[in-house]
């Protein structure tokens, strides 16, 4: 059989420590905490945050407000352990060509600690949710996360949403509503 050799991935470790998934890898110093506490007492903090969103784009206060709310998110609620209400905020930006929609998304991608940017032209249901692949060495099926999985506890930005196929567009409904992705491929 011709081709490149396939090597197994092996990791040897003396110690493994789980890091906090929710923080996105950010750590705050005492100085940062003091600055945040000072800002929280400012009565105009909402206006300041909205004005700091994409400052190079003039106007669009309603859009910047929606983007700020999506970045900060809502509060997740668990009602008596029976029913969970999501805290994520979904935003759909619509407008004429040339109204800085893509620039707004690029700003969020650069600002958010965990953001995945994709376009509707090249996005498929598998690329957005998850793909099942067969491991060439072991022959077992493995699951590889798509854009929505990689953006977990962060922001997934899809530009040119209207260029997506209808089937691919419906694949993200479950992720947006239930915050889950169901896989029914290869017996997984």
N, CA and C atoms as an extended XYZ file, in Angstrom:
564
Properties=species:S:1:pos:R:3:atomname:S:1:resname:S:1:resid:I:1 pbc="F F F"
N         0.842       -1.181        0.000 N   UNK     1
C         0.000        0.000        0.000 CA  UNK     1
C         0.885        1.242        0.000 C   UNK     1
N         0.697        2.098       -0.973 N   UNK     2
C         1.507        3.301       -1.105 CA  UNK     2
C         0.866        4.447       -0.328 C   UNK     2
N         1.643        5.465       -0.009 N   UNK     3
C         1.106        6.635        0.677 CA  UNK     3
C         1.915        6.990        1.903 C   UNK     3
N         1.416        7.949        2.630 N   UNK     4
C         2.107        8.406        3.831 CA  UNK     4
C         1.859        7.424        4.969 C   UNK     4
N         2.857        7.235        5.830 N   UNK     5
C         2.619        6.372        7.000 CA  UNK     5
C         1.675        7.058        7.987 C   UNK     5
N         0.883        6.257        8.670 N   UNK     6
C        -0.051        6.778        9.659 CA  UNK     6
C         0.483        6.411       11.037 C   UNK     6
N         0.647        7.416       11.893 N   UNK     7
C         1.184        7.196       13.217 CA  UNK     7
C         0.100        7.403       14.260 C   UNK     7
N         0.152        6.635       15.316 N   UNK     8
C        -0.776        6.810       16.432 CA  UNK     8
C        -0.292        7.965       17.301 C   UNK     8
N        -1.235        8.690       17.871 N   UNK     9
C        -0.885        9.772       18.784 CA  UNK     9
C        -0.756        9.194       20.181 C   UNK     9
N         0.387        9.427       20.810 N   UNK    10
C         0.630        8.930       22.158 CA  UNK    10
C         1.053       10.115       23.022 C   UNK    10
N         0.414       10.249       24.188 N   UNK    11
C         0.766       11.320       25.117 CA  UNK    11
C         1.154       10.671       26.439 C   UNK    11
N         2.353       10.997       26.915 N   UNK    12
C         2.796       10.505       28.213 CA  UNK    12
C         2.811       11.686       29.169 C   UNK    12
N         2.261       11.494       30.359 N   UNK    13
C         2.200       12.590       31.316 CA  UNK    13
C         2.430       12.070       32.720 C   UNK    13
N         3.044       12.907       33.565 N   UNK    14
C         3.221       12.593       34.973 CA  UNK    14
C         2.083       13.145       35.808 C   UNK    14
N         1.463       14.231       35.320 N   UNK    15
C         0.393       14.876       36.078 CA  UNK    15
C        -0.550       15.574       35.101 C   UNK    15
N        -1.848       15.402       35.312 N   UNK    16
C        -2.855       16.067       34.492 CA  UNK    16
C        -3.791       16.799       35.433 C   UNK    16
N        -4.032       18.071       35.135 N   UNK    17
C        -4.924       18.865       35.965 CA  UNK    17
C        -5.977       19.496       35.070 C   UNK    17
N        -7.240       19.316       35.438 N   UNK    18
C        -8.336       19.880       34.665 CA  UNK    18
C        -8.404       21.375       34.943 C   UNK    18
N        -8.519       22.145       33.866 N   UNK    19
C        -8.634       23.583       34.057 CA  UNK    19
C       -10.093       23.986       33.907 C   UNK    19
N       -10.419       25.146       34.447 N   UNK    20
C       -11.784       25.643       34.434 CA  UNK    20
C       -12.207       25.937       33.005 C   UNK    20
N       -13.261       25.260       32.515 N   UNK    21
C       -13.724       25.420       31.141 CA  UNK    21
C       -14.461       26.736       30.969 C   UNK    21
N       -15.170       27.188       31.978 N   UNK    22
C       -16.020       28.366       31.865 CA  UNK    22
C       -15.283       29.671       31.649 C   UNK    22
N       -14.044       29.787       32.103 N   UNK    23
C       -13.341       31.061       32.014 CA  UNK    23
C       -12.733       31.313       30.651 C   UNK    23
N       -12.654       30.285       29.800 N   UNK    24
C       -12.059       30.475       28.485 CA  UNK    24
C       -10.558       30.711       28.560 C   UNK    24
N        -9.919       30.292       29.639 N   UNK    25
C        -8.479       30.442       29.767 CA  UNK    25
C        -8.043       31.806       30.293 C   UNK    25
N        -8.979       32.654       30.675 N   UNK    26
C        -8.625       33.974       31.187 CA  UNK    26
C        -8.421       33.913       32.693 C   UNK    26
N        -7.450       34.660       33.174 N   UNK    27
C        -7.253       34.757       34.614 CA  UNK    27
C        -7.221       36.239       34.983 C   UNK    27
N        -7.917       36.566       36.043 N   UNK    28
C        -7.998       37.956       36.487 CA  UNK    28
C        -7.069       38.180       37.669 C   UNK    28
N        -6.344       39.287       37.620 N   UNK    29
C        -5.502       39.660       38.751 CA  UNK    29
C        -6.359       40.462       39.728 C   UNK    29
N        -5.813       40.733       40.898 N   UNK    30
C        -6.528       41.553       41.883 CA  UNK    30
C        -6.764       42.966       41.347 C   UNK    30
N        -5.806       43.459       40.571 N   UNK    31
C        -5.954       44.775       39.960 CA  UNK    31
C        -7.131       44.793       38.972 C   UNK    31
N        -7.262       43.706       38.187 N   UNK    32
C        -8.393       43.591       37.252 CA  UNK    32
C        -9.716       43.556       38.003 C   UNK    32
N        -9.760       42.787       39.076 N   UNK    33
C       -10.991       42.673       39.878 CA  UNK    33
C       -11.388       44.028       40.477 C   UNK    33
N       -10.392       44.781       40.936 N   UNK    34
C       -10.671       46.107       41.508 CA  UNK    34
C       -11.213       47.044       40.430 C   UNK    34
N       -10.648       46.972       39.221 N   UNK    35
C       -11.128       47.820       38.118 CA  UNK    35
C       -12.555       47.442       37.730 C   UNK    35
N       -12.860       46.159       37.718 N   UNK    36
C       -14.214       45.703       37.390 CA  UNK    36
C       -15.204       46.166       38.454 C   UNK    36
N       -14.816       46.068       39.715 N   UNK    37
C       -15.695       46.546       40.801 CA  UNK    37
C       -15.950       48.046       40.695 C   UNK    37
N       -14.903       48.826       40.348 N   UNK    38
C       -15.074       50.274       40.150 CA  UNK    38
C       -16.046       50.545       39.003 C   UNK    38
N       -15.877       49.834       37.895 N   UNK    39
C       -16.752       50.026       36.739 CA  UNK    39
C       -18.191       49.616       37.043 C   UNK    39
N       -18.374       48.613       37.883 N   UNK    40
C       -19.735       48.144       38.189 CA  UNK    40
C       -20.547       49.195       38.949 C   UNK    40
N       -19.869       50.120       39.598 N   UNK    41
C       -20.565       51.176       40.344 CA  UNK    41
C       -20.901       52.388       39.467 C   UNK    41
N       -20.404       52.385       38.222 N   UNK    42
C       -20.672       53.484       37.293 CA  UNK    42
C       -22.118       53.377       36.792 C   UNK    42
N       -22.951       54.403       36.982 N   UNK    43
C       -24.347       54.323       36.535 CA  UNK    43
C       -24.494       54.274       35.012 C   UNK    43
N       -23.456       54.687       34.285 N   UNK    44
C       -23.516       54.685       32.822 CA  UNK    44
C       -22.716       53.540       32.214 C   UNK    44
N       -22.537       52.455       32.968 N   UNK    45
C       -21.698       51.357       32.477 CA  UNK    45
C       -22.276       50.721       31.211 C   UNK    45
N       -23.594       50.608       31.115 N   UNK    46
C       -24.225       50.039       29.922 CA  UNK    46
C       -23.900       50.847       28.675 C   UNK    46
N       -24.022       52.168       28.777 N   UNK    47
C       -23.697       53.045       27.647 CA  UNK    47
C       -22.228       52.932       27.268 C   UNK    47
N       -21.358       52.844       28.253 N   UNK    48
C       -19.917       52.748       27.989 CA  UNK    48
C       -19.580       51.443       27.279 C   UNK    48
N       -20.228       50.354       27.692 N   UNK    49
C       -19.974       49.065       27.042 CA  UNK    49
C       -20.452       49.105       25.594 C   UNK    49
N       -21.654       49.644       25.373 N   UNK    50
C       -22.207       49.705       24.021 CA  UNK    50
C       -21.336       50.574       23.122 C   UNK    50
N       -20.838       51.693       23.631 N   UNK    51
C       -19.975       52.560       22.827 CA  UNK    51
C       -18.620       51.921       22.552 C   UNK    51
N       -18.196       50.980       23.387 N   UNK    52
C       -16.907       50.331       23.171 CA  UNK    52
C       -16.987       49.190       22.154 C   UNK    52
N       -18.191       48.763       21.796 N   UNK    53
C       -18.354       47.704       20.800 CA  UNK    53
C       -18.111       48.307       19.420 C   UNK    53
N       -17.144       47.789       18.701 N   UNK    54
C       -16.789       48.237       17.342 CA  UNK    54
C       -16.794       49.758       17.238 C   UNK    54
N       -15.892       50.436       17.942 N   UNK    55
C       -15.901       51.906       17.942 CA  UNK    55
C       -15.627       52.520       16.574 C   UNK    55
N       -15.028       51.774       15.653 N   UNK    56
C       -14.751       52.326       14.325 CA  UNK    56
C       -16.000       52.370       13.443 C   UNK    56
N       -17.082       51.706       13.869 N   UNK    57
C       -18.337       51.710       13.111 CA  UNK    57
C       -19.265       52.749       13.734 C   UNK    57
N       -19.668       53.717       12.929 N   UNK    58
C       -20.497       54.813       13.426 CA  UNK    58
C       -21.956       54.381       13.524 C   UNK    58
N       -22.629       54.765       14.613 N   UNK    59
C       -24.058       54.496       14.773 CA  UNK    59
C       -24.339       53.053       15.149 C   UNK    59
N       -25.477       52.549       14.710 N   UNK    60
C       -25.910       51.163       14.954 CA  UNK    60
C       -25.991       50.838       16.445 C   UNK    60
N       -26.529       51.752       17.259 N   UNK    61
C       -26.596       51.532       18.700 CA  UNK    61
C       -27.431       50.299       19.060 C   UNK    61
N       -28.534       50.063       18.326 N   UNK    62
C       -29.371       48.898       18.627 CA  UNK    62
C       -28.612       47.596       18.353 C   UNK    62
N       -27.871       47.572       17.259 N   UNK    63
C       -27.086       46.379       16.924 CA  UNK    63
C       -25.981       46.166       17.951 C   UNK    63
N       -25.309       47.241       18.324 N   UNK    64
C       -24.230       47.134       19.314 CA  UNK    64
C       -24.776       46.696       20.672 C   UNK    64
N       -25.990       47.120       21.007 N   UNK    65
C       -26.626       46.678       22.255 CA  UNK    65
C       -26.889       45.178       22.210 C   UNK    65
N       -27.413       44.701       21.076 N   UNK    66
C       -27.681       43.273       20.923 CA  UNK    66
C       -26.397       42.457       20.986 C   UNK    66
N       -25.337       42.944       20.357 N   UNK    67
C       -24.051       42.253       20.377 CA  UNK    67
C       -23.489       42.215       21.801 C   UNK    67
N       -23.595       43.325       22.525 N   UNK    68
C       -23.111       43.352       23.910 CA  UNK    68
C       -23.885       42.349       24.768 C   UNK    68
N       -25.208       42.296       24.586 N   UNK    69
C       -26.010       41.328       25.356 CA  UNK    69
C       -25.631       39.890       25.014 C   UNK    69
N       -25.355       39.631       23.750 N   UNK    70
C       -24.947       38.276       23.358 CA  UNK    70
C       -23.582       37.930       23.947 C   UNK    70
N       -22.666       38.896       23.978 N   UNK    71
C       -21.338       38.634       24.541 CA  UNK    71
C       -21.395       38.368       26.040 C   UNK    71
N       -22.199       39.149       26.753 N   UNK    72
C       -22.297       38.964       28.198 CA  UNK    72
C       -23.214       37.803       28.550 C   UNK    72
N       -24.216       37.540       27.718 N   UNK    73
C       -25.129       36.421       27.944 CA  UNK    73
C       -26.108       36.691       29.067 C   UNK    73
N       -27.068       35.810       29.166 N   UNK    74
C       -28.059       35.902       30.233 CA  UNK    74
C       -27.689       34.963       31.355 C   UNK    74
N       -28.588       34.746       32.286 N   UNK    75
C       -28.314       33.803       33.367 CA  UNK    75
C       -29.114       32.528       33.130 C   UNK    75
N       -28.389       31.436       33.168 N   UNK    76
C       -29.005       30.125       33.003 CA  UNK    76
C       -29.773       29.773       34.265 C   UNK    76
N       -30.948       29.196       34.088 N   UNK    77
C       -31.768       28.838       35.252 CA  UNK    77
C       -32.100       27.358       35.207 C   UNK    77
N       -32.057       26.738       36.370 N   UNK    78
C       -32.438       25.336       36.505 CA  UNK    78
C       -33.617       25.294       37.472 C   UNK    78
N       -34.818       25.023       36.950 N   UNK    79
C       -36.040       25.058       37.739 CA  UNK    79
C       -36.245       23.709       38.431 C   UNK    79
N       -35.993       23.676       39.720 N   UNK    80
C       -36.181       22.486       40.564 CA  UNK    80
C       -35.511       21.233       40.007 C   UNK    80
N       -34.443       21.390       39.266 N   UNK    81
C       -33.728       20.249       38.712 CA  UNK    81
C       -34.491       19.524       37.616 C   UNK    81
N       -35.618       20.062       37.176 N   UNK    82
C       -36.449       19.393       36.172 CA  UNK    82
C       -36.365       20.064       34.805 C   UNK    82
N       -36.267       21.367       34.815 N   UNK    83
C       -36.326       22.112       33.568 CA  UNK    83
C       -35.213       23.156       33.551 C   UNK    83
N       -34.419       23.164       32.467 N   UNK    84
C       -33.317       24.109       32.345 CA  UNK    84
C       -33.678       25.175       31.321 C   UNK    84
N       -33.465       26.429       31.683 N   UNK    85
C       -33.709       27.549       30.779 CA  UNK    85
C       -32.354       28.113       30.375 C   UNK    85
N       -32.111       28.144       29.073 N   UNK    86
C       -30.791       28.571       28.582 CA  UNK    86
C       -30.547       30.046       28.866 C   UNK    86
N       -29.291       30.375       29.023 N   UNK    87
C       -28.929       31.762       29.284 CA  UNK    87
C       -28.300       32.440       28.078 C   UNK    87
N       -28.079       31.672       27.003 N   UNK    88
C       -27.452       32.242       25.820 CA  UNK    88
C       -28.440       33.094       25.035 C   UNK    88
N       -27.921       34.126       24.392 N   UNK    89
C       -28.737       35.033       23.597 CA  UNK    89
C       -28.304       34.890       22.143 C   UNK    89
N       -29.253       34.555       21.255 N   UNK    90
C       -28.977       34.435       19.826 CA  UNK    90
C       -29.330       35.752       19.146 C   UNK    90
N       -28.476       36.182       18.222 N   UNK    91
C       -28.692       37.442       17.514 CA  UNK    91
C       -28.634       37.169       16.012 C   UNK    91
N       -29.591       37.715       15.266 N   UNK    92
C       -29.592       37.639       13.809 CA  UNK    92
C       -29.500       39.064       13.273 C   UNK    92
N       -28.421       39.358       12.540 N   UNK    93
C       -28.234       40.685       11.961 CA  UNK    93
C       -28.696       40.659       10.512 C   UNK    93
N       -29.646       41.510       10.182 N   UNK    94
C       -30.143       41.637        8.818 CA  UNK    94
C       -29.924       43.060        8.356 C   UNK    94
N       -29.628       43.240        7.084 N   UNK    95
C       -29.469       44.598        6.576 CA  UNK    95
C       -28.997       44.615        5.145 C   UNK    95
N       -29.015       45.788        4.566 N   UNK    96
C       -28.550       45.977        3.201 CA  UNK    96
C       -27.055       45.706        3.111 C   UNK    96
N       -26.572       45.399        1.904 N   UNK    97
C       -25.122       45.238        1.734 CA  UNK    97
C       -24.388       46.531        2.105 C   UNK    97
N       -23.244       46.383        2.699 N   UNK    98
C       -22.431       47.549        3.048 CA  UNK    98
C       -22.815       48.223        4.347 C   UNK    98
N       -23.572       47.543        5.223 N   UNK    99
C       -23.973       48.167        6.495 CA  UNK    99
C       -23.174       47.622        7.679 C   UNK    99
N       -21.971       47.148        7.432 N   UNK   100
C       -20.995       46.762        8.468 CA  UNK   100
C       -21.395       45.546        9.287 C   UNK   100
N       -22.200       44.650        8.726 N   UNK   101
C       -22.573       43.439        9.460 CA  UNK   101
C       -21.361       42.531        9.647 C   UNK   101
N       -20.620       42.279        8.576 N   UNK   102
C       -19.443       41.404        8.655 CA  UNK   102
C       -18.360       42.011        9.534 C   UNK   102
N       -18.185       43.331        9.479 N   UNK   103
C       -17.183       43.987       10.327 CA  UNK   103
C       -17.549       43.847       11.794 C   UNK   103
N       -18.845       43.904       12.085 N   UNK   104
C       -19.298       43.726       13.466 CA  UNK   104
C       -18.947       42.310       13.953 C   UNK   104
N       -19.174       41.312       13.087 N   UNK   105
C       -18.837       39.931       13.447 CA  UNK   105
C       -17.339       39.766       13.641 C   UNK   105
N       -16.546       40.385       12.770 N   UNK   106
C       -15.088       40.295       12.905 CA  UNK   106
C       -14.615       40.941       14.206 C   UNK   106
N       -15.274       42.029       14.627 N   UNK   107
C       -14.925       42.663       15.897 CA  UNK   107
C       -15.209       41.713       17.059 C   UNK   107
N       -16.371       41.054       17.013 N   UNK   108
C       -16.723       40.118       18.084 CA  UNK   108
C       -15.733       38.962       18.108 C   UNK   108
N       -15.335       38.472       16.933 N   UNK   109
C       -14.363       37.376       16.880 CA  UNK   109
C       -13.047       37.776       17.534 C   UNK   109
N       -12.618       39.009       17.304 N   UNK   110
C       -11.355       39.475       17.882 CA  UNK   110
C       -11.473       39.779       19.368 C   UNK   110
N       -12.689       40.100       19.845 N   UNK   111
C       -12.879       40.525       21.232 CA  UNK   111
C       -13.219       39.378       22.175 C   UNK   111
N       -14.092       38.491       21.752 N   UNK   112
C       -14.580       37.419       22.629 CA  UNK   112
C       -13.457       36.443       22.954 C   UNK   112
N       -13.399       35.973       24.201 N   UNK   113
C       -12.335       35.039       24.567 CA  UNK   113
C       -12.444       33.698       23.850 C   UNK   113
N       -13.656       33.309       23.476 N   UNK   114
C       -13.845       32.051       22.752 CA  UNK   114
C       -14.840       32.308       21.628 C   UNK   114
N       -14.353       32.391       20.390 N   UNK   115
C       -15.215       32.684       19.247 CA  UNK   115
C       -14.782       31.849       18.053 C   UNK   115
N       -15.765       31.373       17.301 N   UNK   116
C       -15.513       30.629       16.071 CA  UNK   116
C       -16.263       31.341       14.961 C   UNK   116
N       -15.551       31.708       13.891 N   UNK   117
C       -16.140       32.430       12.766 CA  UNK   117
C       -16.204       31.504       11.564 C   UNK   117
N       -17.350       31.457       10.896 N   UNK   118
C       -17.499       30.673        9.673 CA  UNK   118
C       -18.429       31.417        8.733 C   UNK   118
N       -18.449       31.003        7.478 N   UNK   119
C       -19.346       31.632        6.517 CA  UNK   119
C       -20.408       30.641        6.078 C   UNK   119
N       -21.564       31.151        5.707 N   UNK   120
C       -22.665       30.302        5.278 CA  UNK   120
C       -22.403       29.617        3.957 C   UNK   120
N       -21.553       30.207        3.111 N   UNK   121
C       -21.264       29.609        1.803 CA  UNK   121
C       -20.619       28.239        1.961 C   UNK   121
N       -19.600       28.166        2.793 N   UNK   122
C       -18.849       26.922        2.942 CA  UNK   122
C       -19.296       26.052        4.093 C   UNK   122
N       -20.274       26.499        4.859 N   UNK   123
C       -20.693       25.745        6.040 CA  UNK   123
C       -21.673       24.639        5.648 C   UNK   123
N       -21.484       23.468        6.227 N   UNK   124
C       -22.417       22.358        6.034 CA  UNK   124
C       -22.920       21.930        7.403 C   UNK   124
N       -23.931       21.073        7.423 N   UNK   125
C       -24.467       20.580        8.694 CA  UNK   125
C       -23.371       19.878        9.490 C   UNK   125
N       -22.547       19.100        8.807 N   UNK   126
C       -21.464       18.370        9.478 CA  UNK   126
C       -20.414       19.352       10.004 C   UNK   126
N       -20.077       20.360        9.214 N   UNK   127
C       -19.081       21.342        9.644 CA  UNK   127
C       -19.551       22.196       10.799 C   UNK   127
N       -20.862       22.370       10.931 N   UNK   128
C       -21.403       23.166       12.024 CA  UNK   128
C       -21.605       22.338       13.294 C   UNK   128
N       -22.051       21.101       13.155 N   UNK   129
C       -22.368       20.281       14.335 CA  UNK   129
C       -21.209       19.350       14.680 C   UNK   129
N       -21.125       18.205       14.030 N   UNK   130
C       -20.050       17.259       14.319 CA  UNK   130
C       -19.923       16.271       13.171 C   UNK   130
N       -18.725       15.747       12.990 N   UNK   131
C       -18.457       14.764       11.941 CA  UNK   131
C       -17.982       13.467       12.575 C   UNK   131
N       -18.392       12.359       11.999 N   UNK   132
C       -17.939       11.042       12.443 CA  UNK   132
C       -16.872       10.574       11.465 C   UNK   132
N       -15.708       10.206       12.000 N   UNK   133
C       -14.617        9.733       11.161 CA  UNK   133
C       -14.120        8.399       11.684 C   UNK   133
N       -13.623        7.577       10.773 N   UNK   134
C       -13.088        6.278       11.165 CA  UNK   134
C       -11.586        6.422       11.370 C   UNK   134
N       -11.111        6.013       12.543 N   UNK   135
C        -9.694        6.073       12.866 CA  UNK   135
C        -8.960        5.069       11.975 C   UNK   135
N        -7.932        5.507       11.211 N   UNK   136
C        -7.251        4.595       10.290 CA  UNK   136
C        -6.455        3.497       10.997 C   UNK   136
N        -6.046        3.720       12.225 N   UNK   137
C        -5.237        2.730       12.942 CA  UNK   137
C        -6.114        1.715       13.658 C   UNK   137
N        -7.033        2.202       14.503 N   UNK   138
C        -7.833        1.291       15.321 CA  UNK   138
C        -9.098        0.824       14.629 C   UNK   138
N        -9.559        1.579       13.624 N   UNK   139
C       -10.801        1.219       12.946 CA  UNK   139
C       -12.043        1.657       13.699 C   UNK   139
N       -11.865        2.329       14.825 N   UNK   140
C       -13.011        2.793       15.607 CA  UNK   140
C       -13.502        4.129       15.051 C   UNK   140
N       -14.788        4.396       15.289 N   UNK   141
C       -15.359        5.667       14.859 CA  UNK   141
C       -15.089        6.722       15.923 C   UNK   141
N       -14.686        7.898       15.472 N   UNK   142
C       -14.429        9.008       16.390 CA  UNK   142
C       -15.300       10.191       15.990 C   UNK   142
N       -15.556       11.040       16.937 N   UNK   143
C       -16.405       12.203       16.719 CA  UNK   143
C       -15.538       13.454       16.720 C   UNK   143
N       -15.669       14.262       15.675 N   UNK   144
C       -14.914       15.515       15.588 CA  UNK   144
C       -15.891       16.669       15.592 C   UNK   144
N       -15.729       17.581       16.544 N   UNK   145
C       -16.660       18.687       16.714 CA  UNK   145
C       -16.574       19.714       15.608 C   UNK   145
N       -17.740       20.288       15.269 N   UNK   146
C       -17.813       21.354       14.283 CA  UNK   146
C       -17.762       22.720       14.956 C   UNK   146
N       -18.151       23.749       14.218 N   UNK   147
C       -18.052       25.126       14.700 CA  UNK   147
C       -18.870       25.353       15.961 C   UNK   147
N       -20.085       24.810       16.036 N   UNK   148
C       -20.930       25.028       17.218 CA  UNK   148
C       -20.355       24.333       18.452 C   UNK   148
N       -19.756       23.177       18.265 N   UNK   149
C       -19.140       22.458       19.395 CA  UNK   149
C       -17.890       23.198       19.855 C   UNK   149
N       -17.086       23.672       18.916 N   UNK   150
C       -15.858       24.385       19.277 CA  UNK   150
C       -16.150       25.714       19.966 C   UNK   150
N       -17.324       26.287       19.682 N   UNK   151
C       -17.694       27.567       20.294 CA  UNK   151
C       -18.480       27.385       21.584 C   UNK   151
N       -18.490       26.191       22.155 N   UNK   152
C       -19.225       25.942       23.393 CA  UNK   152
C       -18.784       26.904       24.478 C   UNK   152
N       -19.741       27.530       25.165 N   UNK   153
C       -19.512       28.537       26.192 CA  UNK   153
C       -18.821       29.777       25.627 C   UNK   153
N       -18.992       29.979       24.323 N   UNK   154
C       -18.413       31.132       23.654 CA  UNK   154
C       -19.408       31.659       22.626 C   UNK   154
N       -18.884       32.156       21.508 N   UNK   155
C       -19.725       32.759       20.471 CA  UNK   155
C       -19.417       32.091       19.140 C   UNK   155
N       -20.461       31.624       18.450 N   UNK   156
C       -20.324       31.094       17.094 CA  UNK   156
C       -20.889       32.147       16.146 C   UNK   156
N       -20.078       32.596       15.213 N   UNK   157
C       -20.457       33.659       14.281 CA  UNK   157
C       -20.577       33.071       12.884 C   UNK   157
N       -21.757       33.178       12.279 N   UNK   158
C       -21.975       32.650       10.934 CA  UNK   158
C       -22.305       33.822       10.018 C   UNK   158
N       -21.383       34.152        9.134 N   UNK   159
C       -21.589       35.243        8.174 CA  UNK   159
C       -22.259       34.670        6.927 C   UNK   159
N       -22.996       35.502        6.208 N   UNK   160
C       -23.691       35.087        4.994 CA  UNK   160
C       -24.626       33.906        5.267 C   UNK   160
N       -25.423       34.033        6.293 N   UNK   161
C       -26.354       32.986        6.725 CA  UNK   161
C       -27.349       32.641        5.616 C   UNK   161
N       -27.715       33.619        4.798 N   UNK   162
C       -28.689       33.394        3.724 CA  UNK   162
C       -28.145       32.509        2.616 C   UNK   162
N       -26.825       32.364        2.509 N   UNK   163
C       -26.218       31.530        1.470 CA  UNK   163
C       -26.203       30.053        1.855 C   UNK   163
N       -26.623       29.740        3.078 N   UNK   164
C       -26.608       28.347        3.537 CA  UNK   164
C       -27.742       27.552        2.907 C   UNK   164
N       -27.515       26.276        2.746 N   UNK   165
C       -28.529       25.334        2.292 CA  UNK   165
C       -29.594       25.220        3.390 C   UNK   165
N       -30.850       25.023        3.021 N   UNK   166
C       -31.936       24.924        4.009 CA  UNK   166
C       -31.724       23.773        4.982 C   UNK   166
N       -31.249       22.620        4.499 N   UNK   167
C       -31.006       21.474        5.390 CA  UNK   167
C       -29.908       21.800        6.400 C   UNK   167
N       -28.863       22.469        5.937 N   UNK   168
C       -27.768       22.832        6.833 CA  UNK   168
C       -28.228       23.852        7.869 C   UNK   168
N       -29.100       24.750        7.458 N   UNK   169
C       -29.617       25.772        8.366 CA  UNK   169
C       -30.450       25.148        9.480 C   UNK   169
N       -31.257       24.143        9.146 N   UNK   170
C       -32.095       23.507       10.180 CA  UNK   170
C       -31.265       22.663       11.145 C   UNK   170
N       -30.041       22.293       10.755 N   UNK   171
C       -29.218       21.463       11.643 CA  UNK   171
C       -28.786       22.216       12.894 C   UNK   171
N       -28.797       23.544       12.855 N   UNK   172
C       -28.346       24.304       14.025 CA  UNK   172
C       -29.492       24.666       14.969 C   UNK   172
N       -30.740       24.346       14.596 N   UNK   173
C       -31.878       24.696       15.453 CA  UNK   173
C       -31.775       24.054       16.830 C   UNK   173
N       -31.440       22.770       16.885 N   UNK   174
C       -31.341       22.087       18.175 CA  UNK   174
C       -30.264       22.729       19.049 C   UNK   174
N       -29.131       23.052       18.447 N   UNK   175
C       -28.050       23.669       19.224 CA  UNK   175
C       -28.467       25.022       19.773 C   UNK   175
N       -29.217       25.796       18.988 N   UNK   176
C       -29.645       27.111       19.446 CA  UNK   176
C       -30.738       27.027       20.504 C   UNK   176
N       -31.662       26.082       20.368 N   UNK   177
C       -32.790       25.991       21.307 CA  UNK   177
C       -32.461       25.193       22.557 C   UNK   177
N       -31.898       23.999       22.379 N   UNK   178
C       -31.695       23.078       23.502 CA  UNK   178
C       -30.276       23.080       24.059 C   UNK   178
N       -29.350       23.713       23.353 N   UNK   179
C       -27.939       23.723       23.749 CA  UNK   179
C       -27.349       22.322       23.721 C   UNK   179
N       -27.841       21.474       22.815 N   UNK   180
C       -27.301       20.114       22.642 CA  UNK   180
C       -27.163       19.840       21.155 C   UNK   180
N       -26.330       18.853       20.838 N   UNK   181
C       -26.191       18.364       19.458 CA  UNK   181
C       -26.328       16.862       19.500 C   UNK   181
N       -27.322       16.337       18.788 N   UNK   182
C       -27.565       14.899       18.749 CA  UNK   182
C       -26.884       14.312       17.518 C   UNK   182
N       -26.208       13.200       17.721 N   UNK   183
C       -25.507       12.528       16.628 CA  UNK   183
C       -26.135       11.153       16.428 C   UNK   183
N       -26.554       10.862       15.216 N   UNK   184
C       -27.110        9.548       14.889 CA  UNK   184
C       -26.382        9.001       13.666 C   UNK   184
N       -25.075        8.845       13.799 N   UNK   185
C       -24.242        8.352       12.711 CA  UNK   185
C       -23.342        7.244       13.227 C   UNK   185
N       -23.135        6.234       12.422 N   UNK   186
C       -22.176        5.159       12.700 CA  UNK   186
C       -22.376        4.531       14.075 C   UNK   186
N       -23.597        4.480       14.538 N   UNK   187
C       -23.895        3.837       15.827 CA  UNK   187
C       -23.441        4.622       17.039 C   UNK   187
N       -23.098        5.894       16.890 N   UNK   188
C       -22.676        6.719       18.031 CA  UNK   188
C       -23.866        7.398       18.659 C   UNK   188
